[in-house]
mmCIF file of C-alpha atoms in Angstrom:
data_model
loop_
_atom_site.group_PDB
_atom_site.id
_atom_site.type_symbol
_atom_site.label_atom_id
_atom_site.label_comp_id
_atom_site.label_asym_id
_atom_site.label_seq_id
_atom_site.Cartn_x
_atom_site.Cartn_y
_atom_site.Cartn_z
ATOM 1 C CA MET A 1 -19.804 -67.636 -26.976
ATOM 2 C CA LYS A 2 -20.362 -65.643 -23.789
ATOM 3 C CA GLU A 3 -22.412 -66.987 -21.385
ATOM 4 C CA THR A 4 -22.629 -62.718 -19.238
ATOM 5 C CA LYS A 5 -22.854 -59.643 -20.549
ATOM 6 C CA THR A 6 -22.847 -55.953 -18.835
ATOM 7 C CA VAL A 7 -24.991 -53.234 -20.050
ATOM 8 C CA HIS A 8 -24.578 -49.582 -19.670
ATOM 9 C CA ILE A 9 -27.627 -48.111 -19.229
ATOM 10 C CA SER A 10 -29.575 -44.699 -18.750
ATOM 11 C CA PHE A 11 -32.298 -45.505 -16.745
ATOM 12 C CA ALA A 12 -32.726 -44.169 -13.064
ATOM 13 C CA PHE A 13 -32.734 -46.468 -10.302
ATOM 14 C CA TYR A 14 -36.389 -45.750 -9.706
ATOM 15 C CA ASP A 15 -37.599 -45.643 -13.271
ATOM 16 C CA ARG A 16 -39.855 -49.372 -12.724
ATOM 17 C CA ALA A 17 -41.791 -49.039 -16.314
ATOM 18 C CA ASN A 18 -38.442 -47.793 -18.933
ATOM 19 C CA LEU A 19 -36.642 -50.811 -16.359
ATOM 20 C CA GLU A 20 -39.150 -53.639 -16.633
ATOM 21 C CA LYS A 21 -39.890 -53.523 -20.679
ATOM 22 C CA PHE A 22 -36.220 -53.461 -20.708
ATOM 23 C CA LEU A 23 -35.821 -57.015 -18.875
ATOM 24 C CA GLU A 24 -38.435 -57.918 -21.359
ATOM 25 C CA GLU A 25 -36.371 -57.255 -24.419
ATOM 26 C CA GLN A 26 -33.052 -58.763 -23.213
ATOM 27 C CA ALA A 27 -35.292 -61.922 -21.831
ATOM 28 C CA ALA A 28 -36.265 -62.552 -25.331
ATOM 29 C CA GLU A 29 -32.818 -62.423 -26.953
ATOM 30 C CA GLY A 30 -31.431 -64.780 -24.603
ATOM 31 C CA TRP A 31 -30.506 -62.825 -21.538
ATOM 32 C CA LEU A 32 -31.330 -63.279 -18.336
ATOM 33 C CA ILE A 33 -30.699 -60.270 -15.355
ATOM 34 C CA THR A 34 -28.647 -61.339 -12.465
ATOM 35 C CA THR A 35 -26.930 -58.013 -10.934
ATOM 36 C CA TYR A 36 -28.271 -54.473 -11.437
ATOM 37 C CA ALA A 37 -26.182 -51.300 -10.063
ATOM 38 C CA PRO A 38 -27.096 -47.700 -11.043
ATOM 39 C CA GLN A 39 -25.980 -47.312 -14.790
ATOM 40 C CA CYS A 40 -25.182 -50.955 -15.740
ATOM 41 C CA ILE A 41 -26.763 -54.450 -15.386
ATOM 42 C CA ARG A 42 -25.441 -57.715 -15.536
ATOM 43 C CA PHE A 43 -26.819 -60.655 -17.182
ATOM 44 C CA ARG A 44 -26.415 -64.445 -17.936
ATOM 45 C CA ARG A 45 -27.759 -66.022 -21.270
ATOM 46 C CA ILE A 46 -30.896 -68.128 -21.110
ATOM 47 C CA GLN A 47 -33.198 -69.140 -23.693
ATOM 48 C CA PRO A 48 -34.837 -66.433 -25.344
ATOM 49 C CA ALA A 49 -38.179 -66.303 -23.819
ATOM 50 C CA LYS A 50 -40.903 -63.800 -23.217
ATOM 51 C CA LEU A 51 -41.282 -63.182 -20.229
ATOM 52 C CA HIS A 52 -42.775 -60.457 -17.767
ATOM 53 C CA PHE A 53 -41.637 -58.403 -15.462
ATOM 54 C CA SER A 54 -42.582 -57.064 -12.229
ATOM 55 C CA ILE A 55 -40.102 -54.926 -9.808
ATOM 56 C CA ILE A 56 -41.502 -54.509 -6.236
ATOM 57 C CA TYR A 57 -39.076 -51.322 -3.963
ATOM 58 C CA HIS A 58 -39.030 -51.966 -0.825
ATOM 59 C CA HIS A 59 -37.227 -49.277 2.516
ATOM 60 C CA THR A 60 -35.304 -52.240 4.103
ATOM 61 C CA PRO A 61 -32.939 -53.409 2.860
ATOM 62 C CA VAL A 62 -33.678 -56.544 -0.281
ATOM 63 C CA THR A 63 -31.027 -59.442 -0.377
ATOM 64 C CA ILE A 64 -31.186 -62.610 -2.375
ATOM 65 C CA ASN A 65 -29.226 -64.997 -0.064
ATOM 66 C CA ARG A 66 -30.299 -62.980 3.128
ATOM 67 C CA LEU A 67 -35.149 -62.412 3.147
ATOM 68 C CA THR A 68 -36.420 -62.139 6.084
ATOM 69 C CA SER A 69 -39.111 -63.935 6.324
ATOM 70 C CA GLU A 70 -41.732 -61.642 5.791
ATOM 71 C CA GLN A 71 -40.388 -61.163 2.668
ATOM 72 C CA LEU A 72 -40.487 -64.950 1.795
ATOM 73 C CA GLU A 73 -43.936 -65.123 2.556
ATOM 74 C CA TYR A 74 -44.292 -62.322 -0.057
ATOM 75 C CA LEU A 75 -42.923 -64.310 -2.473
ATOM 76 C CA GLU A 76 -44.803 -66.971 -1.554
ATOM 77 C CA PHE A 77 -48.018 -65.284 -2.614
ATOM 78 C CA CYS A 78 -46.729 -63.883 -5.776
ATOM 79 C CA GLY A 79 -45.648 -67.329 -6.705
ATOM 80 C CA ARG A 80 -48.916 -68.445 -6.712
ATOM 81 C CA THR A 81 -50.118 -66.466 -9.783
ATOM 82 C CA GLY A 82 -47.238 -67.349 -11.370
ATOM 83 C CA TRP A 83 -44.097 -64.797 -10.179
ATOM 84 C CA TYR A 84 -40.458 -65.596 -9.434
ATOM 85 C CA LEU A 85 -37.947 -64.606 -8.148
ATOM 86 C CA VAL A 86 -35.365 -63.336 -10.434
ATOM 87 C CA THR A 87 -32.581 -61.361 -8.036
ATOM 88 C CA ALA A 88 -33.119 -58.683 -5.171
ATOM 89 C CA GLU A 89 -30.802 -56.399 -4.445
ATOM 90 C CA ARG A 90 -30.704 -52.131 -3.703
ATOM 91 C CA ARG A 91 -33.981 -52.315 -1.939
ATOM 92 C CA MET A 92 -35.869 -53.935 -4.762
ATOM 93 C CA MET A 93 -37.427 -57.787 -5.818
ATOM 94 C CA ILE A 94 -36.924 -58.294 -9.254
ATOM 95 C CA LEU A 95 -40.224 -60.901 -10.338
ATOM 96 C CA ALA A 96 -40.773 -62.408 -13.263
ATOM 97 C CA ASN A 97 -43.442 -64.525 -14.822
ATOM 98 C CA PRO A 98 -44.032 -66.259 -17.974
ATOM 99 C CA ALA A 99 -47.919 -66.116 -17.696
ATOM 100 C CA ALA A 100 -48.802 -64.664 -22.041
ATOM 101 C CA HIS A 101 -50.735 -61.998 -19.649
ATOM 102 C CA PRO A 102 -49.906 -62.141 -15.556
ATOM 103 C CA ILE A 103 -51.924 -61.354 -12.888
ATOM 104 C CA PRO A 104 -49.988 -57.728 -11.444
ATOM 105 C CA ILE A 105 -49.116 -57.901 -8.905
ATOM 106 C CA GLU A 106 -49.240 -54.295 -8.066
ATOM 107 C CA THR A 107 -52.377 -52.219 -8.803
ATOM 108 C CA ASP A 108 -52.616 -49.316 -7.177
ATOM 109 C CA PRO A 109 -50.529 -46.592 -8.570
ATOM 110 C CA LYS A 110 -50.462 -44.713 -5.923
ATOM 111 C CA MET A 111 -49.186 -46.901 -3.415
ATOM 112 C CA GLN A 112 -46.796 -47.972 -5.826
ATOM 113 C CA LEU A 113 -45.263 -45.061 -6.118
ATOM 114 C CA GLU A 114 -45.359 -44.528 -2.888
ATOM 115 C CA ASN A 115 -42.811 -47.466 -2.169
ATOM 116 C CA ILE A 116 -40.954 -45.956 -4.968
ATOM 117 C CA HIS A 117 -40.701 -42.859 -2.680
ATOM 118 C CA LYS A 118 -39.614 -45.322 0.374
ATOM 119 C CA SER A 119 -36.780 -46.827 -2.115
ATOM 120 C CA VAL A 120 -35.694 -44.336 -3.248
ATOM 121 C CA LYS A 121 -34.726 -42.173 -0.238
ATOM 122 C CA LYS A 122 -33.364 -44.302 1.281
ATOM 123 C CA GLN A 123 -30.686 -45.927 -1.117
ATOM 124 C CA HIS A 124 -30.884 -43.127 -3.481
ATOM 125 C CA ILE A 125 -31.261 -39.564 -2.367
ATOM 126 C CA ALA A 126 -29.553 -40.364 0.783
ATOM 127 C CA SER A 127 -26.358 -40.858 -1.367
ATOM 128 C CA LEU A 128 -26.964 -37.854 -3.491
ATOM 129 C CA LEU A 129 -27.362 -35.262 -0.795
ATOM 130 C CA THR A 130 -23.592 -36.521 0.041
ATOM 131 C CA TYR A 131 -21.983 -36.153 -2.807
ATOM 132 C CA ILE A 132 -24.035 -32.416 -2.278
ATOM 133 C CA VAL A 133 -22.462 -31.423 0.621
ATOM 134 C CA MET A 134 -19.019 -32.999 -0.019
ATOM 135 C CA GLY A 135 -19.304 -31.015 -3.368
ATOM 136 C CA LEU A 136 -19.954 -27.627 -1.309
ATOM 137 C CA LEU A 137 -17.286 -27.974 1.148
ATOM 138 C CA TYR A 138 -14.909 -28.499 -1.114
ATOM 139 C CA PHE A 139 -16.361 -24.674 -2.530
ATOM 140 C CA VAL A 140 -15.513 -23.481 0.797
ATOM 141 C CA MET A 141 -12.461 -24.402 1.167
ATOM 142 C CA ALA A 142 -11.949 -22.792 -2.125
ATOM 143 C CA SER A 143 -12.769 -19.747 -1.314
ATOM 144 C CA PHE A 144 -10.744 -20.200 2.301
ATOM 145 C CA HIS A 145 -8.249 -20.495 0.156
ATOM 146 C CA GLY A 146 -8.171 -17.251 -1.458
ATOM 147 C CA ILE A 147 -9.187 -18.471 -4.889
ATOM 148 C CA VAL A 148 -10.555 -15.064 -5.863
ATOM 149 C CA ALA A 149 -7.073 -13.308 -5.127
ATOM 150 C CA SER A 150 -4.949 -15.716 -6.948
ATOM 151 C CA VAL A 151 -6.341 -17.646 -9.406
ATOM 152 C CA SER A 152 -3.680 -19.294 -10.667
ATOM 153 C CA SER A 153 -2.586 -20.492 -6.583
ATOM 154 C CA THR A 154 -2.733 -24.910 -6.594
ATOM 155 C CA SER A 155 -6.169 -24.522 -4.031
ATOM 156 C CA ILE A 156 -8.248 -23.843 -7.386
ATOM 157 C CA THR A 157 -6.423 -26.528 -9.190
ATOM 158 C CA PHE A 158 -7.292 -29.278 -7.051
ATOM 159 C CA PHE A 159 -10.185 -27.495 -4.518
ATOM 160 C CA LEU A 160 -13.382 -26.129 -6.947
ATOM 161 C CA PRO A 161 -12.859 -28.923 -9.864
ATOM 162 C CA MET A 162 -13.408 -31.418 -7.267
ATOM 163 C CA GLY A 163 -16.675 -29.162 -6.428
ATOM 164 C CA ILE A 164 -17.989 -28.242 -9.255
ATOM 165 C CA TRP A 165 -17.761 -32.923 -9.442
ATOM 166 C CA TYR A 166 -19.352 -33.940 -6.328
ATOM 167 C CA CYS A 167 -22.367 -31.211 -7.741
ATOM 168 C CA ALA A 168 -22.660 -32.531 -10.508
ATOM 169 C CA GLN A 169 -22.683 -36.406 -9.189
ATOM 170 C CA GLY A 170 -25.726 -35.447 -7.235
ATOM 171 C CA LEU A 171 -27.820 -32.553 -8.159
ATOM 172 C CA PRO A 172 -29.041 -33.448 -10.835
ATOM 173 C CA ASP A 173 -30.260 -36.665 -9.984
ATOM 174 C CA ILE A 174 -31.992 -35.522 -7.132
ATOM 175 C CA VAL A 175 -33.835 -32.691 -9.363
ATOM 176 C CA GLY A 176 -34.729 -34.994 -12.092
ATOM 177 C CA TYR A 177 -36.199 -37.331 -9.623
ATOM 178 C CA TYR A 178 -38.502 -34.957 -8.162
ATOM 179 C CA LEU A 179 -39.823 -33.872 -11.372
ATOM 180 C CA TRP A 180 -40.290 -37.686 -12.804
ATOM 181 C CA ARG A 181 -42.315 -37.999 -9.293
ATOM 182 C CA ARG A 182 -44.102 -34.836 -10.160
ATOM 183 C CA LYS A 183 -45.718 -35.968 -13.272
ATOM 184 C CA ALA A 184 -45.743 -39.333 -11.688
ATOM 185 C CA LYS A 185 -47.779 -37.927 -9.021
ATOM 186 C CA ILE A 186 -50.700 -36.742 -11.657
ATOM 187 C CA ALA A 187 -50.299 -39.712 -13.559
ATOM 188 C CA ALA A 188 -51.391 -41.718 -10.524
ATOM 189 C CA GLU A 189 -54.294 -39.313 -9.388
ATOM 190 C CA ASP A 190 -56.024 -40.135 -12.975
ATOM 191 C CA GLY A 191 -55.216 -43.830 -11.687
ATOM 192 C CA THR A 192 -51.925 -44.945 -13.779
ATOM 193 C CA PHE A 193 -48.271 -45.474 -13.102
ATOM 194 C CA TYR A 194 -45.745 -42.255 -15.397
ATOM 195 C CA ASN A 195 -44.303 -44.916 -17.971
ATOM 196 C CA GLY A 196 -42.829 -41.450 -18.762
ATOM 197 C CA SER A 197 -39.075 -41.694 -19.255
ATOM 198 C CA SER A 198 -36.858 -40.701 -16.383
ATOM 199 C CA ALA A 199 -34.534 -37.113 -17.120
ATOM 200 C CA ASN A 200 -31.761 -39.407 -16.255
ATOM 201 C CA ALA A 201 -30.532 -38.620 -19.061
ATOM 202 C CA ALA A 202 -30.113 -35.040 -18.541
ATOM 203 C CA TYR A 203 -28.448 -36.344 -15.988
ATOM 204 C CA TYR A 204 -25.507 -37.998 -17.561
ATOM 205 C CA ILE A 205 -25.774 -34.250 -19.844
ATOM 206 C CA ILE A 206 -24.537 -32.614 -17.058
ATOM 207 C CA GLN A 207 -22.214 -35.069 -15.641
ATOM 208 C CA SER A 208 -19.970 -34.819 -19.111
ATOM 209 C CA LEU A 209 -20.362 -31.144 -18.684
ATOM 210 C CA ALA A 210 -19.113 -31.472 -15.677
ATOM 211 C CA PHE A 211 -16.257 -33.773 -16.904
ATOM 212 C CA VAL A 212 -15.237 -31.295 -19.684
ATOM 213 C CA LEU A 213 -14.870 -27.981 -17.516
ATOM 214 C CA CYS A 214 -13.097 -29.949 -14.487
ATOM 215 C CA ALA A 215 -10.637 -31.259 -17.602
ATOM 216 C CA LEU A 216 -10.493 -28.127 -19.288
ATOM 217 C CA LEU A 217 -10.265 -26.343 -15.956
ATOM 218 C CA LEU A 218 -7.203 -28.779 -14.884
ATOM 219 C CA ILE A 219 -5.432 -28.358 -18.135
ATOM 220 C CA VAL A 220 -5.443 -24.257 -17.780
ATOM 221 C CA LEU A 221 -4.648 -23.802 -14.379
ATOM 222 C CA CYS A 222 -1.543 -26.921 -14.924
ATOM 223 C CA CYS A 223 -0.168 -25.230 -17.417
ATOM 224 C CA GLY A 224 0.234 -21.595 -16.264
ATOM 225 C CA ILE A 225 -2.315 -20.017 -17.136
ATOM 226 C CA SER A 226 -2.822 -17.289 -15.119
ATOM 227 C CA PRO A 227 -5.606 -15.337 -15.146
ATOM 228 C CA VAL A 228 -4.362 -12.811 -13.754
ATOM 229 C CA LEU A 229 -1.293 -12.583 -15.455
ATOM 230 C CA ASN A 230 -3.412 -12.348 -18.766
ATOM 231 C CA GLY A 231 -5.790 -9.490 -17.457
ATOM 232 C CA ILE A 232 -8.860 -11.576 -17.217
ATOM 233 C CA VAL A 233 -9.086 -10.375 -13.240
ATOM 234 C CA PRO A 234 -7.424 -7.597 -12.133
ATOM 235 C CA PRO A 235 -4.280 -8.030 -9.541
#
């Protein structure tokens, strides 16, 4: 019997409501989260338990083995109502509580949204912007090598697919986050935290399409099919 498992997820880093619900479902099946990554979660086997989870976002780095005195004090405060730390990484703490109706740790939707935004800006958006900048640089290099005049050249075989791929890694996720944030801000004004799905599904669809486009482009160019010779692009 397996004691650990890794599950690939489609939840965004900031999609707190769906992440918490997913972790509760896994705990009921006998799996407790040990590590979190943007596209997968690792679990260890436990006795099936009805646990409630709460994800707390920080604008400073959080590591389970290197908690600051302020973070330890915060966890002690949470422990008074039954919350205990399960794991901490990527600027967020994941806490669990076995009580049937635990007292919520955070109750102000506006404050929750602001904490998520601070964490996302530091942890997530910075890396996504790096992808976009890299993609744009590849497009610039492709243009510099004259891909319009020489479509079958080696430059397009490398630079153009790389530009498409890097932009597909960063741009959809940033757009998806700000679309989600806009809906969450409207919900926060009404005193509730937005529980709708994030736009992360669109990210995977666009990423898959970009992968297929890059693969087709590489096949066409590597096989020596020149749009210039075939009359598609004027020489």
